[in-house]
PDB file of C-alpha atoms in Angstrom:
ATOM      1  CA  UNK W  88      36.584  67.312 -34.596  1.00  0.00           C
ATOM      2  CA  UNK W  89      37.381  67.183 -30.841  1.00  0.00           C
ATOM      3  CA  UNK W  90      33.689  67.305 -30.018  1.00  0.00           C
ATOM      4  CA  UNK W  91      33.018  64.442 -32.394  1.00  0.00           C
ATOM      5  CA  UNK W  92      35.771  62.334 -30.848  1.00  0.00           C
ATOM      6  CA  UNK W  93      34.521  63.041 -27.348  1.00  0.00           C
ATOM      7  CA  UNK W  94      31.009  62.082 -28.333  1.00  0.00           C
ATOM      8  CA  UNK W  95      32.234  58.883 -29.909  1.00  0.00           C
ATOM      9  CA  UNK W  96      34.196  58.060 -26.771  1.00  0.00           C
ATOM     10  CA  UNK W  97      31.162  58.677 -24.578  1.00  0.00           C
ATOM     11  CA  UNK W  98      29.043  56.523 -26.881  1.00  0.00           C
ATOM     12  CA  UNK W  99      31.614  53.740 -26.648  1.00  0.00           C
ATOM     13  CA  UNK W 100      31.532  53.874 -22.835  1.00  0.00           C
ATOM     14  CA  UNK W 101      27.729  53.806 -22.835  1.00  0.00           C
ATOM     15  CA  UNK W 102      27.676  50.886 -25.269  1.00  0.00           C
ATOM     16  CA  UNK W 103      30.107  48.930 -23.099  1.00  0.00           C
ATOM     17  CA  UNK W 104      27.985  49.586 -20.019  1.00  0.00           C
ATOM     18  CA  UNK W 105      24.834  48.373 -21.777  1.00  0.00           C
ATOM     19  CA  UNK W 106      26.656  45.302 -23.080  1.00  0.00           C
ATOM     20  CA  UNK W 107      27.898  44.610 -19.554  1.00  0.00           C
ATOM     21  CA  UNK W 108      24.324  44.716 -18.224  1.00  0.00           C
ATOM     22  CA  UNK W 109      23.167  42.410 -20.985  1.00  0.00           C
ATOM     23  CA  UNK W 110      25.874  39.857 -20.257  1.00  0.00           C
ATOM     24  CA  UNK W 111      25.037  39.932 -16.544  1.00  0.00           C
ATOM     25  CA  UNK W 112      21.429  39.034 -17.334  1.00  0.00           C
ATOM     26  CA  UNK W 113      22.620  35.944 -19.182  1.00  0.00           C
ATOM     27  CA  UNK W 114      24.699  34.607 -16.302  1.00  0.00           C
ATOM     28  CA  UNK W 115      23.889  31.075 -15.083  1.00  0.00           C
ATOM     29  CA  UNK W 116      20.973  30.587 -12.684  1.00  0.00           C
ATOM     30  CA  UNK W 117      21.529  30.844  -8.932  1.00  0.00           C
ATOM     31  CA  UNK W 118      24.239  28.368  -8.002  1.00  0.00           C
ATOM     32  CA  UNK W 119      22.605  27.949  -4.597  1.00  0.00           C
ATOM     33  CA  UNK W 120      19.478  26.387  -6.138  1.00  0.00           C
ATOM     34  CA  UNK W 121      18.932  22.735  -5.179  1.00  0.00           C
ATOM     35  CA  UNK W 122      16.335  20.047  -5.968  1.00  0.00           C
ATOM     36  CA  UNK W 123      15.027  20.227  -2.381  1.00  0.00           C
ATOM     37  CA  UNK W 124      11.286  20.812  -2.233  1.00  0.00           C
ATOM     38  CA  UNK W 125      10.635  19.353  -5.685  1.00  0.00           C
ATOM     39  CA  UNK W 126       9.689  16.067  -7.329  1.00  0.00           C
ATOM     40  CA  UNK W 127      11.354  14.955 -10.580  1.00  0.00           C
ATOM     41  CA  UNK W 128      10.450  12.296 -13.158  1.00  0.00           C
ATOM     42  CA  UNK W 129      13.019  10.665 -15.441  1.00  0.00           C
ATOM     43  CA  UNK W 130      12.670  11.284 -19.169  1.00  0.00           C
ATOM     44  CA  UNK W 131      15.853   9.596 -20.454  1.00  0.00           C
ATOM     45  CA  UNK W 132      18.557   7.224 -19.207  1.00  0.00           C
ATOM     46  CA  UNK W 133      22.002   6.841 -20.781  1.00  0.00           C
ATOM     47  CA  UNK W 134      24.262   3.901 -20.009  1.00  0.00           C
ATOM     48  CA  UNK W 135      21.520   1.367 -19.441  1.00  0.00           C
ATOM     49  CA  UNK W 136      17.797   1.281 -18.802  1.00  0.00           C
ATOM     50  CA  UNK W 137      15.469   1.037 -15.829  1.00  0.00           C
ATOM     51  CA  UNK W 138      14.258  -2.575 -15.397  1.00  0.00           C
ATOM     52  CA  UNK W 139      10.568  -2.658 -16.230  1.00  0.00           C
ATOM     53  CA  UNK W 140      10.749   0.721 -17.975  1.00  0.00           C
ATOM     54  CA  UNK W 141      10.456   3.065 -14.981  1.00  0.00           C
ATOM     55  CA  UNK W 142      10.232   5.998 -14.828  1.00  0.00           C
ATOM     56  CA  UNK W 143      12.371   6.968 -11.855  1.00  0.00           C
ATOM     57  CA  UNK W 144      10.522   9.434  -9.622  1.00  0.00           C
ATOM     58  CA  UNK W 145      12.552  11.339  -7.025  1.00  0.00           C
ATOM     59  CA  UNK W 146      11.093  13.522  -4.285  1.00  0.00           C
ATOM     60  CA  UNK W 147      13.296  15.824  -2.193  1.00  0.00           C
ATOM     61  CA  UNK W 148      11.751  17.213   1.010  1.00  0.00           C
ATOM     62  CA  UNK W 149      12.955  18.212   4.474  1.00  0.00           C
ATOM     63  CA  UNK W 150      16.439  16.790   4.002  1.00  0.00           C
ATOM     64  CA  UNK W 151      15.163  13.452   2.766  1.00  0.00           C
ATOM     65  CA  UNK W 152      14.821  11.688  -0.575  1.00  0.00           C
ATOM     66  CA  UNK W 153      12.222   9.157  -1.705  1.00  0.00           C
ATOM     67  CA  UNK W 154      12.505   7.198  -4.934  1.00  0.00           C
ATOM     68  CA  UNK W 155      10.295   4.923  -6.980  1.00  0.00           C
ATOM     69  CA  UNK W 156      11.145   3.238 -10.274  1.00  0.00           C
ATOM     70  CA  UNK W 157       7.939   1.281 -10.760  1.00  0.00           C
ATOM     71  CA  UNK W 158       8.036  -1.146  -7.835  1.00  0.00           C
ATOM     72  CA  UNK W 159       8.803  -0.242  -4.219  1.00  0.00           C
ATOM     73  CA  UNK W 160       9.448   3.191  -2.764  1.00  0.00           C
ATOM     74  CA  UNK W 161      12.820   3.740  -1.097  1.00  0.00           C
ATOM     75  CA  UNK W 162      13.652   6.598   1.236  1.00  0.00           C
ATOM     76  CA  UNK W 163      16.403   8.003   3.408  1.00  0.00           C
ATOM     77  CA  UNK W 164      18.287  11.138   4.287  1.00  0.00           C
ATOM     78  CA  UNK W 165      20.107  13.053   1.565  1.00  0.00           C
ATOM     79  CA  UNK W 166      23.065  15.459   1.451  1.00  0.00           C
ATOM     80  CA  UNK W 167      23.354  17.600  -1.694  1.00  0.00           C
ATOM     81  CA  UNK W 168      26.532  19.515  -0.832  1.00  0.00           C
ATOM     82  CA  UNK W 169      29.364  19.880  -3.373  1.00  0.00           C
ATOM     83  CA  UNK W 170      26.945  18.927  -6.178  1.00  0.00           C
ATOM     84  CA  UNK W 171      27.092  15.287  -5.049  1.00  0.00           C
ATOM     85  CA  UNK W 172      23.946  13.393  -4.066  1.00  0.00           C
ATOM     86  CA  UNK W 173      24.797  11.367  -0.956  1.00  0.00           C
ATOM     87  CA  UNK W 174      22.108   9.235   0.655  1.00  0.00           C
ATOM     88  CA  UNK W 175      21.917   7.136   3.773  1.00  0.00           C
ATOM     89  CA  UNK W 176      21.213   3.440   3.306  1.00  0.00           C
ATOM     90  CA  UNK W 177      17.772   3.470   1.697  1.00  0.00           C
ATOM     91  CA  UNK W 178      14.854   1.711   3.383  1.00  0.00           C
ATOM     92  CA  UNK W 179      12.195   0.270   1.065  1.00  0.00           C
ATOM     93  CA  UNK W 180       8.623  -0.897   1.150  1.00  0.00           C
ATOM     94  CA  UNK W 181       8.216  -4.641   0.600  1.00  0.00           C
ATOM     95  CA  UNK W 182       5.686  -5.031  -2.192  1.00  0.00           C
ATOM     96  CA  UNK W 183       6.286  -7.830  -4.700  1.00  0.00           C
ATOM     97  CA  UNK W 184       6.407  -6.792  -8.360  1.00  0.00           C
ATOM     98  CA  UNK W 185       6.029  -8.948 -11.481  1.00  0.00           C
ATOM     99  CA  UNK W 186       8.503  -9.452 -14.325  1.00  0.00           C
ATOM    100  CA  UNK W 187      11.389  -7.085 -14.972  1.00  0.00           C
ATOM    101  CA  UNK W 188       9.872  -4.543 -12.593  1.00  0.00           C
ATOM    102  CA  UNK W 189      11.055  -6.710  -9.696  1.00  0.00           C
ATOM    103  CA  UNK W 190      14.627  -5.615 -10.533  1.00  0.00           C
ATOM    104  CA  UNK W 191      13.819  -1.905 -10.495  1.00  0.00           C
ATOM    105  CA  UNK W 192      14.497  -1.491  -6.774  1.00  0.00           C
ATOM    106  CA  UNK W 193      18.017  -2.902  -7.034  1.00  0.00           C
ATOM    107  CA  UNK W 194      18.858  -0.695 -10.024  1.00  0.00           C
ATOM    108  CA  UNK W 195      17.443   2.373  -8.308  1.00  0.00           C
ATOM    109  CA  UNK W 196      19.156   1.929  -4.941  1.00  0.00           C
ATOM    110  CA  UNK W 197      22.498   0.976  -6.472  1.00  0.00           C
ATOM    111  CA  UNK W 198      22.460   4.113  -8.619  1.00  0.00           C
ATOM    112  CA  UNK W 199      21.399   6.499  -5.838  1.00  0.00           C
ATOM    113  CA  UNK W 200      23.797   5.033  -3.273  1.00  0.00           C
ATOM    114  CA  UNK W 201      26.723   5.443  -5.738  1.00  0.00           C
ATOM    115  CA  UNK W 202      26.862   9.182  -4.846  1.00  0.00           C
ATOM    116  CA  UNK W 203      26.025  10.524  -8.334  1.00  0.00           C
ATOM    117  CA  UNK W 204      26.840  14.071  -9.262  1.00  0.00           C
ATOM    118  CA  UNK W 205      23.889  16.370  -9.891  1.00  0.00           C
ATOM    119  CA  UNK W 206      23.251  19.418 -12.065  1.00  0.00           C
ATOM    120  CA  UNK W 207      20.149  21.595 -11.997  1.00  0.00           C
ATOM    121  CA  UNK W 208      19.162  23.726 -14.985  1.00  0.00           C
ATOM    122  CA  UNK W 209      15.811  25.329 -14.296  1.00  0.00           C
ATOM    123  CA  UNK W 210      13.312  22.482 -14.120  1.00  0.00           C
ATOM    124  CA  UNK W 211      15.817  19.920 -15.473  1.00  0.00           C
ATOM    125  CA  UNK W 212      17.828  17.716 -13.100  1.00  0.00           C
ATOM    126  CA  UNK W 213      20.697  15.543 -14.339  1.00  0.00           C
ATOM    127  CA  UNK W 214      22.275  12.792 -12.231  1.00  0.00           C
ATOM    128  CA  UNK W 215      25.519  11.136 -13.342  1.00  0.00           C
ATOM    129  CA  UNK W 216      27.234   8.225 -11.642  1.00  0.00           C
ATOM    130  CA  UNK W 217      28.204   4.543 -11.899  1.00  0.00           C
ATOM    131  CA  UNK W 218      28.387   4.775 -15.691  1.00  0.00           C
ATOM    132  CA  UNK W 219      24.791   5.991 -15.921  1.00  0.00           C
ATOM    133  CA  UNK W 220      23.260   9.394 -16.609  1.00  0.00           C
ATOM    134  CA  UNK W 221      19.616  10.034 -15.746  1.00  0.00           C
ATOM    135  CA  UNK W 222      17.788  13.085 -17.063  1.00  0.00           C
ATOM    136  CA  UNK W 223      14.763  14.187 -15.038  1.00  0.00           C
ATOM    137  CA  UNK W 224      12.156  16.943 -15.311  1.00  0.00           C
ATOM    138  CA  UNK W 225      10.312  18.709 -12.517  1.00  0.00           C
ATOM    139  CA  UNK W 226       7.003  16.914 -12.052  1.00  0.00           C
ATOM    140  CA  UNK W 227       5.072  20.179 -12.191  1.00  0.00           C
ATOM    141  CA  UNK W 228       6.418  20.672 -15.738  1.00  0.00           C
ATOM    142  CA  UNK W 229       6.291  17.063 -16.925  1.00  0.00           C
ATOM    143  CA  UNK W 230       2.851  16.358 -15.464  1.00  0.00           C
ATOM    144  CA  UNK W 231       0.811  19.467 -14.544  1.00  0.00           C
ATOM    145  CA  UNK W 232      -1.886  19.126 -11.895  1.00  0.00           C
ATOM    146  CA  UNK W 233      -5.143  17.617 -13.139  1.00  0.00           C
ATOM    147  CA  UNK W 234      -8.311  19.579 -12.357  1.00  0.00           C
ATOM    148  CA  UNK W 235     -10.396  18.292  -9.455  1.00  0.00           C
ATOM    149  CA  UNK W 236     -13.641  18.900 -11.333  1.00  0.00           C
ATOM    150  CA  UNK W 237     -14.255  16.971 -14.526  1.00  0.00           C
ATOM    151  CA  UNK W 238     -11.532  14.356 -13.941  1.00  0.00           C
ATOM    152  CA  UNK W 239     -12.422  10.724 -13.241  1.00  0.00           C
ATOM    153  CA  UNK W 240     -10.349   9.584 -10.263  1.00  0.00           C
ATOM    154  CA  UNK W 241      -9.649   5.927  -9.410  1.00  0.00           C
ATOM    155  CA  UNK W 242      -8.830   4.943  -5.813  1.00  0.00           C
ATOM    156  CA  UNK W 243      -5.523   3.095  -5.381  1.00  0.00           C
ATOM    157  CA  UNK W 244      -4.825   3.502  -1.655  1.00  0.00           C
ATOM    158  CA  UNK W 245      -7.001   3.755   1.438  1.00  0.00           C
ATOM    159  CA  UNK W 246      -5.938   6.036   4.291  1.00  0.00           C
ATOM    160  CA  UNK W 247      -6.728   5.230   7.911  1.00  0.00           C
ATOM    161  CA  UNK W 248      -5.766   7.247  10.996  1.00  0.00           C
ATOM    162  CA  UNK W 249      -2.689   5.012  11.311  1.00  0.00           C
ATOM    163  CA  UNK W 250      -1.699   3.695   7.894  1.00  0.00           C
ATOM    164  CA  UNK W 251      -1.897   3.631   4.120  1.00  0.00           C
ATOM    165  CA  UNK W 252      -3.572   0.454   2.871  1.00  0.00           C
ATOM    166  CA  UNK W 253      -3.342  -1.192  -0.547  1.00  0.00           C
ATOM    167  CA  UNK W 254      -5.063  -4.503  -1.207  1.00  0.00           C
ATOM    168  CA  UNK W 255      -6.168  -6.922  -3.904  1.00  0.00           C
ATOM    169  CA  UNK W 256      -9.776  -6.264  -2.882  1.00  0.00           C
ATOM    170  CA  UNK W 257      -9.291  -2.537  -3.511  1.00  0.00           C
ATOM    171  CA  UNK W 258      -7.746  -3.211  -6.924  1.00  0.00           C
ATOM    172  CA  UNK W 259     -10.614  -5.512  -7.876  1.00  0.00           C
ATOM    173  CA  UNK W 260     -13.327  -3.175  -6.578  1.00  0.00           C
ATOM    174  CA  UNK W 261     -11.728  -0.234  -8.423  1.00  0.00           C
ATOM    175  CA  UNK W 262     -13.703   2.622  -6.791  1.00  0.00           C
ATOM    176  CA  UNK W 263     -14.026   5.759  -8.905  1.00  0.00           C
ATOM    177  CA  UNK W 264     -15.062   9.339  -8.273  1.00  0.00           C
ATOM    178  CA  UNK W 265     -16.199  12.097 -10.619  1.00  0.00           C
ATOM    179  CA  UNK W 266     -17.182  15.614  -9.562  1.00  0.00           C
ATOM    180  CA  UNK W 267     -18.930  17.375 -12.419  1.00  0.00           C
ATOM    181  CA  UNK W 268     -19.534  21.065 -13.018  1.00  0.00           C
ATOM    182  CA  UNK W 269     -22.171  22.177 -10.543  1.00  0.00           C
ATOM    183  CA  UNK W 270     -20.932  19.742  -7.891  1.00  0.00           C
ATOM    184  CA  UNK W 271     -22.755  16.567  -8.937  1.00  0.00           C
ATOM    185  CA  UNK W 272     -20.970  13.414  -7.726  1.00  0.00           C
ATOM    186  CA  UNK W 273     -20.993  10.073  -9.538  1.00  0.00           C
ATOM    187  CA  UNK W 274     -18.869   6.965  -9.514  1.00  0.00           C
ATOM    188  CA  UNK W 275     -18.486   3.549  -7.974  1.00  0.00           C
ATOM    189  CA  UNK W 276     -17.960   3.003  -4.243  1.00  0.00           C
ATOM    190  CA  UNK W 277     -16.602  -0.498  -4.817  1.00  0.00           C
ATOM    191  CA  UNK W 278     -19.806  -2.490  -5.084  1.00  0.00           C
ATOM    192  CA  UNK W 279     -22.549   0.091  -5.577  1.00  0.00           C
ATOM    193  CA  UNK W 280     -22.947   3.142  -7.765  1.00  0.00           C
ATOM    194  CA  UNK W 281     -22.620   6.519  -6.045  1.00  0.00           C
ATOM    195  CA  UNK W 282     -24.592   9.697  -6.549  1.00  0.00           C
ATOM    196  CA  UNK W 283     -24.603  12.909  -4.556  1.00  0.00           C
ATOM    197  CA  UNK W 284     -23.062  16.346  -4.291  1.00  0.00           C
ATOM    198  CA  UNK W 285     -19.709  17.944  -3.483  1.00  0.00           C
ATOM    199  CA  UNK W 286     -19.364  21.533  -2.286  1.00  0.00           C
ATOM    200  CA  UNK W 287     -15.901  22.760  -3.276  1.00  0.00           C
ATOM    201  CA  UNK W 288     -14.387  25.682  -1.377  1.00  0.00           C
ATOM    202  CA  UNK W 289     -10.700  25.930  -2.187  1.00  0.00           C
ATOM    203  CA  UNK W 290      -9.013  22.833  -0.784  1.00  0.00           C
ATOM    204  CA  UNK W 291     -12.083  21.906   1.266  1.00  0.00           C
ATOM    205  CA  UNK W 292     -14.566  19.525  -0.358  1.00  0.00           C
ATOM    206  CA  UNK W 293     -17.739  18.591   1.531  1.00  0.00           C
ATOM    207  CA  UNK W 294     -19.454  15.442   0.265  1.00  0.00           C
ATOM    208  CA  UNK W 295     -23.001  14.160   0.609  1.00  0.00           C
ATOM    209  CA  UNK W 296     -23.325  10.813  -1.208  1.00  0.00           C
ATOM    210  CA  UNK W 297     -25.727   7.901  -1.436  1.00  0.00           C
ATOM    211  CA  UNK W 298     -25.446   4.496  -3.121  1.00  0.00           C
ATOM    212  CA  UNK W 299     -27.513   1.730  -4.603  1.00  0.00           C
ATOM    213  CA  UNK W 300     -28.000  -1.301  -2.323  1.00  0.00           C
ATOM    214  CA  UNK W 301     -26.408  -4.313  -3.968  1.00  0.00           C
ATOM    215  CA  UNK W 302     -24.453  -6.821  -1.887  1.00  0.00           C
ATOM    216  CA  UNK W 303     -20.961  -7.985  -2.855  1.00  0.00           C
ATOM    217  CA  UNK W 304     -18.340 -10.269  -1.245  1.00  0.00           C
ATOM    218  CA  UNK W 305     -17.317  -9.182   2.276  1.00  0.00           C
ATOM    219  CA  UNK W 306     -13.876  -7.884   1.303  1.00  0.00           C
ATOM    220  CA  UNK W 307     -15.403  -5.692  -1.407  1.00  0.00           C
ATOM    221  CA  UNK W 308     -18.029  -4.414   1.026  1.00  0.00           C
ATOM    222  CA  UNK W 309     -15.206  -3.519   3.443  1.00  0.00           C
ATOM    223  CA  UNK W 310     -13.612  -1.431   0.700  1.00  0.00           C
ATOM    224  CA  UNK W 311     -16.940   0.250  -0.011  1.00  0.00           C
ATOM    225  CA  UNK W 312     -17.466   1.114   3.646  1.00  0.00           C
ATOM    226  CA  UNK W 313     -14.043   2.736   3.738  1.00  0.00           C
ATOM    227  CA  UNK W 314     -14.789   4.761   0.591  1.00  0.00           C
ATOM    228  CA  UNK W 315     -18.089   5.965   2.034  1.00  0.00           C
ATOM    229  CA  UNK W 316     -16.450   6.974   5.311  1.00  0.00           C
ATOM    230  CA  UNK W 317     -13.807   8.891   3.374  1.00  0.00           C
ATOM    231  CA  UNK W 318     -16.531  10.700   1.393  1.00  0.00           C
ATOM    232  CA  UNK W 319     -18.752  11.473   4.387  1.00  0.00           C
ATOM    233  CA  UNK W 320     -18.773  15.207   4.996  1.00  0.00           C
ATOM    234  CA  UNK W 321     -15.780  17.548   5.041  1.00  0.00           C
ATOM    235  CA  UNK W 322     -12.490  16.544   3.406  1.00  0.00           C
ATOM    236  CA  UNK W 323      -9.241  18.273   2.483  1.00  0.00           C
ATOM    237  CA  UNK W 324      -8.247  17.747  -1.159  1.00  0.00           C
ATOM    238  CA  UNK W 325      -4.642  17.917  -2.377  1.00  0.00           C
ATOM    239  CA  UNK W 326      -3.683  17.419  -6.030  1.00  0.00           C
ATOM    240  CA  UNK W 327      -0.142  16.600  -7.119  1.00  0.00           C
ATOM    241  CA  UNK W 328       0.021  16.076 -10.897  1.00  0.00           C
ATOM    242  CA  UNK W 329      -2.323  13.121 -11.533  1.00  0.00           C
ATOM    243  CA  UNK W 330      -2.753  12.165  -7.863  1.00  0.00           C
ATOM    244  CA  UNK W 331      -5.626  13.336  -5.652  1.00  0.00           C
ATOM    245  CA  UNK W 332      -5.427  12.851  -1.890  1.00  0.00           C
ATOM    246  CA  UNK W 333      -8.633  13.218   0.113  1.00  0.00           C
ATOM    247  CA  UNK W 334      -8.370  13.340   3.904  1.00  0.00           C
ATOM    248  CA  UNK W 335     -11.613  13.358   5.862  1.00  0.00           C
ATOM    249  CA  UNK W 336     -11.940  15.110   9.206  1.00  0.00           C
ATOM    250  CA  UNK W 337     -12.928  11.697  10.629  1.00  0.00           C
ATOM    251  CA  UNK W 338      -9.408  10.372   9.954  1.00  0.00           C
ATOM    252  CA  UNK W 339     -10.187   8.305   6.855  1.00  0.00           C
ATOM    253  CA  UNK W 340      -9.214   9.112   3.291  1.00  0.00           C
ATOM    254  CA  UNK W 341      -8.248   7.996  -0.181  1.00  0.00           C
ATOM    255  CA  UNK W 342      -5.373   8.414  -2.607  1.00  0.00           C
ATOM    256  CA  UNK W 343      -6.756   8.430  -6.154  1.00  0.00           C
ATOM    257  CA  UNK W 344      -5.177   8.665  -9.605  1.00  0.00           C
ATOM    258  CA  UNK W 345      -6.552  10.328 -12.705  1.00  0.00           C
ATOM    259  CA  UNK W 346      -7.802   7.820 -15.243  1.00  0.00           C
ATOM    260  CA  UNK W 347      -6.335   8.190 -18.718  1.00  0.00           C
TER     261      UNK W 347
END
């Protein structure tokens, strides 16, 4: 009987040890984790709504935050200590937006500058403050990267050595780019149709393109010349969700978005 009791006691100790290991594995995620280095997109808002519908996109990088709710992009420094999101006064771009979207900037900056509390649960970020709770999901989860090949990309911004340029002429010209299996290139440079090839080697894409020879209004032809300079030879391609950035070694480039 003594042996049996001793064995039962040993079994009880072993069971407790195993249970202790199991409970340790279920402890909360690292409390030191922060949103820094990630981009989040809102999926739900309690206590109101984003004017124009949003979503709110937040990017945390190098001690700074940038935010966009459908109109202008605001940015500033950010302090995440004590689970409170504290920003400097946010500076914004100055693009005009139609309808309710024009109020998105005010809603966004008021909320972020109210020092909301934050909670991070894996890829889910929750911000609570000023009577509003915003639920966001890591962009890599909510919107996985589109493939470079086989996706039709539409140009929305032109990159120069000194600036990012958006214009009515670019919107109207609506340049597109498609790289097919095998490296065949097709699309629209703004006025003329494009054909050619793209050699893809990791993040390096080397273009050789030609176009038809129609003439269009001068502002559209200016857009086309920029597109052709951006797609002339070696470029570096970066994909973030549905956004493709092409930067040419000559200093010109394009920011394109995947067409739905």
